[in-house]
Coordinates of C-alpha atoms in Angstrom, one line a residue:
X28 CA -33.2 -96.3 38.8
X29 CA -35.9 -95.2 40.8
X30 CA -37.5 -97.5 43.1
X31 CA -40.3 -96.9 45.4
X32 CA -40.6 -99.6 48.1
X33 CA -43.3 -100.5 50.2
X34 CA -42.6 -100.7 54.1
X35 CA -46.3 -102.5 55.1
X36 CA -48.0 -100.9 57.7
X37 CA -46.5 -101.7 61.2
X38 CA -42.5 -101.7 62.2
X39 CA -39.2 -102.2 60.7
X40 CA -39.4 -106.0 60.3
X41 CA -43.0 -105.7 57.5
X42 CA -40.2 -104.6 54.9
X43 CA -39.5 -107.7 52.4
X44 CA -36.6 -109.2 51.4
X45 CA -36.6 -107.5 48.2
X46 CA -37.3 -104.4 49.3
X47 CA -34.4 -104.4 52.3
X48 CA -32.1 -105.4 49.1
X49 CA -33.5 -102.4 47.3
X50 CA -32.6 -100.1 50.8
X51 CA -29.4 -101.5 51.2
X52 CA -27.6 -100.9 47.7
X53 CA -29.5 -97.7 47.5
X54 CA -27.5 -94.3 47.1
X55 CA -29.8 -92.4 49.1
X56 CA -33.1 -93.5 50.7
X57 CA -36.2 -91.3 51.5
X58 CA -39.0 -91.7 53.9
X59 CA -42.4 -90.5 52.4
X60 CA -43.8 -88.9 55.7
X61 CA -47.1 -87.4 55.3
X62 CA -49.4 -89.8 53.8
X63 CA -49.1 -92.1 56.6
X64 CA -46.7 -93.2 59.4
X65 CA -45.2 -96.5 60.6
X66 CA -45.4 -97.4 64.4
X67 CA -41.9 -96.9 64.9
X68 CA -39.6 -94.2 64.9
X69 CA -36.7 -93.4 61.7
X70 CA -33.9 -94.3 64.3
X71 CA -35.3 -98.1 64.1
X72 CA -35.7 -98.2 60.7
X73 CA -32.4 -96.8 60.6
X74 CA -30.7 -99.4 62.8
X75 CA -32.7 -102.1 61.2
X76 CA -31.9 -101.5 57.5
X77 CA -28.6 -100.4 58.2
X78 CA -28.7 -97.1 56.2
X79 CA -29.2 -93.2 57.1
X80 CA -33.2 -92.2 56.2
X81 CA -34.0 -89.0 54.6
X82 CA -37.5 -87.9 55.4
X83 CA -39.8 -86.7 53.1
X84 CA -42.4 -84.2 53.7
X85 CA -45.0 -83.3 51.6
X86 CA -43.0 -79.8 50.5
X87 CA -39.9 -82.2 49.3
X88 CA -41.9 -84.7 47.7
X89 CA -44.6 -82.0 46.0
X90 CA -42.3 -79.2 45.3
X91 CA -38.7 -80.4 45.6
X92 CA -38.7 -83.5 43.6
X93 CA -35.9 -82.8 41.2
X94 CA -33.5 -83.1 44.6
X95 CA -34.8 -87.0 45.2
X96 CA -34.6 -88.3 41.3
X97 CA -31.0 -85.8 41.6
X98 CA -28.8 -88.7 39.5
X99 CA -30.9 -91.1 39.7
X100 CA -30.3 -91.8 35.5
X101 CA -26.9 -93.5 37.2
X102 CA -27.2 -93.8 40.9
X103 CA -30.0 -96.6 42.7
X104 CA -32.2 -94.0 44.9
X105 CA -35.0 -95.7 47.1
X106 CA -38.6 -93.8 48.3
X107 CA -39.8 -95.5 50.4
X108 CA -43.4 -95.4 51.2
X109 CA -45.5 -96.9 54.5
X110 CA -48.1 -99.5 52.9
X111 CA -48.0 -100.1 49.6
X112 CA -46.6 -97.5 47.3
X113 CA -49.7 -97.6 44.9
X114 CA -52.2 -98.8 47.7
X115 CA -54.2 -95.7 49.4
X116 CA -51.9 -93.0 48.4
X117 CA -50.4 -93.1 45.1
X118 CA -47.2 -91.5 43.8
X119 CA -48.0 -91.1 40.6
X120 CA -46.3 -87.5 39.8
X121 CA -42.8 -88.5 41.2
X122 CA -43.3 -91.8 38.6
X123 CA -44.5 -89.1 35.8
X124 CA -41.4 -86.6 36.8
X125 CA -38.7 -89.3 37.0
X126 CA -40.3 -90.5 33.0
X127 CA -40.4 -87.3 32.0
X128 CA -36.0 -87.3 33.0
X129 CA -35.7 -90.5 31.3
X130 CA -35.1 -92.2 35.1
X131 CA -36.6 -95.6 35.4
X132 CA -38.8 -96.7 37.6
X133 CA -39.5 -99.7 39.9
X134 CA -41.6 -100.5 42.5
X135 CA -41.4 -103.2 45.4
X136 CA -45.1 -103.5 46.8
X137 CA -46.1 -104.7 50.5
X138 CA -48.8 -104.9 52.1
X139 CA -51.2 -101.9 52.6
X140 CA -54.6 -101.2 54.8
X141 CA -56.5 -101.7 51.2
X142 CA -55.7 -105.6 52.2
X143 CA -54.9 -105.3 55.3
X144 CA -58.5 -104.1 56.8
X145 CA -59.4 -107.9 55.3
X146 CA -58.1 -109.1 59.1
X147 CA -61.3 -107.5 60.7
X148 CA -63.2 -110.0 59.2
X149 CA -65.0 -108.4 55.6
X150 CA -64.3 -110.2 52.5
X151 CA -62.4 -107.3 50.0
X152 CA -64.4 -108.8 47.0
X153 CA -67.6 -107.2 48.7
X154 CA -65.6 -103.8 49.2
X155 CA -66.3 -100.6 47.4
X156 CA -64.5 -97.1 46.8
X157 CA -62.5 -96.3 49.4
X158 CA -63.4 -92.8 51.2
X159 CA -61.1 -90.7 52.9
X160 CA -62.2 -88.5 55.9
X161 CA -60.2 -84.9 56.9
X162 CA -60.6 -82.9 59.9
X163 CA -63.3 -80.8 59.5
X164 CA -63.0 -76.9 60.5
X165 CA -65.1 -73.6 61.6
X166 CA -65.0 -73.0 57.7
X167 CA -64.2 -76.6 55.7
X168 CA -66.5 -79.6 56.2
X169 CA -65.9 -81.3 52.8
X170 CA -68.5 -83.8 52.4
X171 CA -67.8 -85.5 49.4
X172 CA -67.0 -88.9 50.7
X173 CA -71.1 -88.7 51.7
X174 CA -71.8 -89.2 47.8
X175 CA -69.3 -92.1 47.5
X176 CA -70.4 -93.9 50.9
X177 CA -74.1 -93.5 49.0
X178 CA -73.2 -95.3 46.2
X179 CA -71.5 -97.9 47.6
X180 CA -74.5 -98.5 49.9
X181 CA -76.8 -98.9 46.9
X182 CA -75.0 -101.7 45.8
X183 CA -74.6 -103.2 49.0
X184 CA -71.0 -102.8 49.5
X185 CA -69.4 -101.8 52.5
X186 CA -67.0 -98.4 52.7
X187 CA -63.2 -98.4 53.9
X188 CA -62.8 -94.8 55.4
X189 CA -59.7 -93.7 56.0
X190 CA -58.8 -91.0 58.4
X191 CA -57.1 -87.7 58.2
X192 CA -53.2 -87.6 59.3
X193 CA -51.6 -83.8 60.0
X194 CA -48.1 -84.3 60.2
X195 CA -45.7 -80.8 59.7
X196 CA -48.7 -78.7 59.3
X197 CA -48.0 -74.7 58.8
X198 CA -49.6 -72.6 61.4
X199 CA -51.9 -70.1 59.6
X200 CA -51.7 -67.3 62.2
X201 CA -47.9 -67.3 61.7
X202 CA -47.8 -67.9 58.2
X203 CA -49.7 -64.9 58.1
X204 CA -47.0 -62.6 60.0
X205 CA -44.7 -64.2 57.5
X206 CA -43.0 -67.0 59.9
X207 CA -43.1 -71.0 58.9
X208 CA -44.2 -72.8 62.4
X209 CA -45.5 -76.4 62.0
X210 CA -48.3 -77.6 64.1
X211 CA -48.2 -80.5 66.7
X212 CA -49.3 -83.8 64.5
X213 CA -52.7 -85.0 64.5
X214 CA -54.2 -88.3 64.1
X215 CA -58.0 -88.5 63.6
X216 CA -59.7 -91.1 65.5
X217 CA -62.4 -93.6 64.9
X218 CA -64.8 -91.2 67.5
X219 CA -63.9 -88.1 65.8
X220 CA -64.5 -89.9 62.2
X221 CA -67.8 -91.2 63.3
X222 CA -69.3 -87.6 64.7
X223 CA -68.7 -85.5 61.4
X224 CA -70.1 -88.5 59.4
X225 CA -73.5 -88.3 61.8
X226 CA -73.0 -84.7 61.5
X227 CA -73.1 -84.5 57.6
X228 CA -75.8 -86.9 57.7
X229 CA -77.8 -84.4 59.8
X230 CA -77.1 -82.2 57.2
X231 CA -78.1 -83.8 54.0
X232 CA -81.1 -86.1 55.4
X233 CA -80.1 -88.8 52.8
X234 CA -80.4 -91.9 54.8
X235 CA -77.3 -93.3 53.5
X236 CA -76.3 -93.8 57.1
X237 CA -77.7 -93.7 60.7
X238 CA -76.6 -93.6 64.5
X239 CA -77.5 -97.1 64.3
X240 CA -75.3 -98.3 61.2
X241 CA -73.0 -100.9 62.2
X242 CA -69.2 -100.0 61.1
X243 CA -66.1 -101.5 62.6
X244 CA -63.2 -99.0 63.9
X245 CA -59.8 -100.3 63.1
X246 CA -56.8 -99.6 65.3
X247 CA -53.2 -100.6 64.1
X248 CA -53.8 -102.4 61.2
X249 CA -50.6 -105.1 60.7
X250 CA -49.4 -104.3 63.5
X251 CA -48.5 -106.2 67.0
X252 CA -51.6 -104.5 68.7
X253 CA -54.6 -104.5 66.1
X254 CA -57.4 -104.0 67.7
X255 CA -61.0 -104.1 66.1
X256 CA -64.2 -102.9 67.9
X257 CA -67.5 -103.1 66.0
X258 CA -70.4 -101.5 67.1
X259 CA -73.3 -98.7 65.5
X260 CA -72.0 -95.2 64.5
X261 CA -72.8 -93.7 67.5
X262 CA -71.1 -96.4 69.7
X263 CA -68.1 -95.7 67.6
X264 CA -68.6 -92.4 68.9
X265 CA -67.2 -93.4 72.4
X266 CA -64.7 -96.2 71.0
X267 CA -61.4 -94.2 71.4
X268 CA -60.8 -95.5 74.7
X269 CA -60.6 -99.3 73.2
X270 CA -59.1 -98.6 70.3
X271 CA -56.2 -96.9 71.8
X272 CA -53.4 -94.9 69.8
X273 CA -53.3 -94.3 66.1
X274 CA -53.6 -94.8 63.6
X275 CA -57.1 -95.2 63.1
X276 CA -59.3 -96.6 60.2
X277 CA -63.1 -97.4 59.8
X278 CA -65.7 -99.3 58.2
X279 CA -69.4 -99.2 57.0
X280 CA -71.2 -102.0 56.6
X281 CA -72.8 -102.8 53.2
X282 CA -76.3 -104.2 53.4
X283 CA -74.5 -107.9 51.8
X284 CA -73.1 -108.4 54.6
X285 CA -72.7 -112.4 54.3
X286 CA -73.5 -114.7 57.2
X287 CA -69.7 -115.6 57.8
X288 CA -68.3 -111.8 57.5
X289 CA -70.8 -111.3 60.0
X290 CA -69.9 -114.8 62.6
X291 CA -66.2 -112.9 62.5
X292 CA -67.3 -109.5 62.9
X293 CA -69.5 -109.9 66.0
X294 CA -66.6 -111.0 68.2
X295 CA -65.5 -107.6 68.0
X296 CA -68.7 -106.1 69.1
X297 CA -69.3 -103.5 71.8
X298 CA -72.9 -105.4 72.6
X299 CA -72.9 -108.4 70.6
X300 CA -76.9 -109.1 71.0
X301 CA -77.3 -105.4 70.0
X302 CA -75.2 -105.6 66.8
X303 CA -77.0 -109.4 66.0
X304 CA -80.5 -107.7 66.1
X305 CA -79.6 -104.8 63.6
X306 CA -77.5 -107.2 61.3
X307 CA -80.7 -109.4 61.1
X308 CA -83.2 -107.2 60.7
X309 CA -81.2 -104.4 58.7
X310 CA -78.3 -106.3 56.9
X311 CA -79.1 -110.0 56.4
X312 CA -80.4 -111.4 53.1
X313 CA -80.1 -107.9 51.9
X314 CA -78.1 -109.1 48.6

């Protein structure tokens, strides 16, 4: 059987019981390693589930996925996936390859930032699509999580953003003189996030957002050092600092905002009497 197995989002120990069953027994065991990353290295995972980790990049996983269902019609072989493995990031096409081998399939679910982000204070019933945000370049500043933030807006919900991960990235320049060398990994942050959202909304003079749109970055989700700081877009801007290392998600406030999402969220607020003004004027008893 195939089993994919969610890890949760912080160290070796968010695993579940059922899961670390799942590891142990397992033939082999893979690391999905692109999508996202735990805050702890393989060797502690290692030590902890008491099994050697194969990691899987997004070439394996996309490309090479006959070698991790290879006997799994007889043989227990566990993917393992940070989060939830049908949370943010779904792995739908190794489920769809293993069926199409006659390999069944299982899956051991955890906790993910879908449920996760509910710790900063925002009910997930008044959550909409999820958006996710990628580097932008000299020549690539996709802007299609504008249109879904929009939406979302006009119904009053708020927007989980999540934010662009480069792990074993290709070099162009050398892939161009015919040579594979990967790229240092990246990690977008809340500040780099919140610029090319202001800067697309420079661009398309929607209103969907503003500078002063109150949003909440999210540091280490799960983990031992979560940190929140809530503040306007352009705040966020400047936020890195106290949000620390990654990995980094944000919010957007939706205009139904309720009173007690809104006690909660303020703790977290750069200038509390700042943020209370804009909610009251801009947010509450907009249902």
């Amino acid at each position: 059987m195939l089993y994919l197995v969610g890890l949760g989002l912080s160290d070796e120990t968010d695993i579940t019981i059922k899961g670390l069953e799942v590891v142990k027994k397992a033939s082999r065991v893979y690391l999905e390693a692109y999508t996202s990353i735990l805050l702890v290295n393989q060797s502690v995972l290692e030590e902890y589930y008491g099994r050697s980790i194969i990691i899987a990049d997004r070439v394996m996983v996309e490309e090479r996925s006959d070698d991790i269902l290879a006997n799994a019609q007889t043989e227990d072989v566990a993917f393992c996936v940070v989060g939830d493995p049908f949370g943010a990031t779904t792995h739908t096409d190794l489920v769809l390859r293993a069926r199409e081998l006659g390999i069944p399939v299982a899956s051991v679910p955890n906790a993910s930032i879908m449920s996760g982000i509910g710790a900063c204070g925002l009910q997930l019933y008044n959550f909409g699509q999820t958006v996710s945000m990628v580097f932008f370049t000299d020549s690539w500043r996709p802007a299609s999580f504008y249109d879904r933030i929009k939406e979302n807006r006009d119904i009053g919900l708020h927007t989980l953003v999540l934010l662009d991960i480069k792990v074993k990235e290709p070099n162009l320049e050398s892939l161009a003189r015919g040579r594979i060398v990967y790229e240092p990994p990246r990690y977008m942050t809340v500040g780099t996030c919140a610029k090319q959202m202001l800067e697309i909304e420079a661009e398309r003079k929607e209103g969907v957002y503003t500078e002063d749109s109150l949003a909440i970055g999210a540091a280490r989700v799960g983990g031992r050092e979560q940190v929140f700081v809530a503040g306007t877009l352009k705040e966020l801007c400047d936020a890195d600092d106290a949000l620390g290392p990654p990995l980094h998600s944000m919010v957007l406030l939706g205009r139904r905002t309720h009173e007690l999402e809104n006690d909660f969220v303020r703790e977290f607020a750069v200038d509390k009497e700042k943020w209370q003004n804009i909610w009251a004027s801009e947010y509450q008893n907009k249902h």
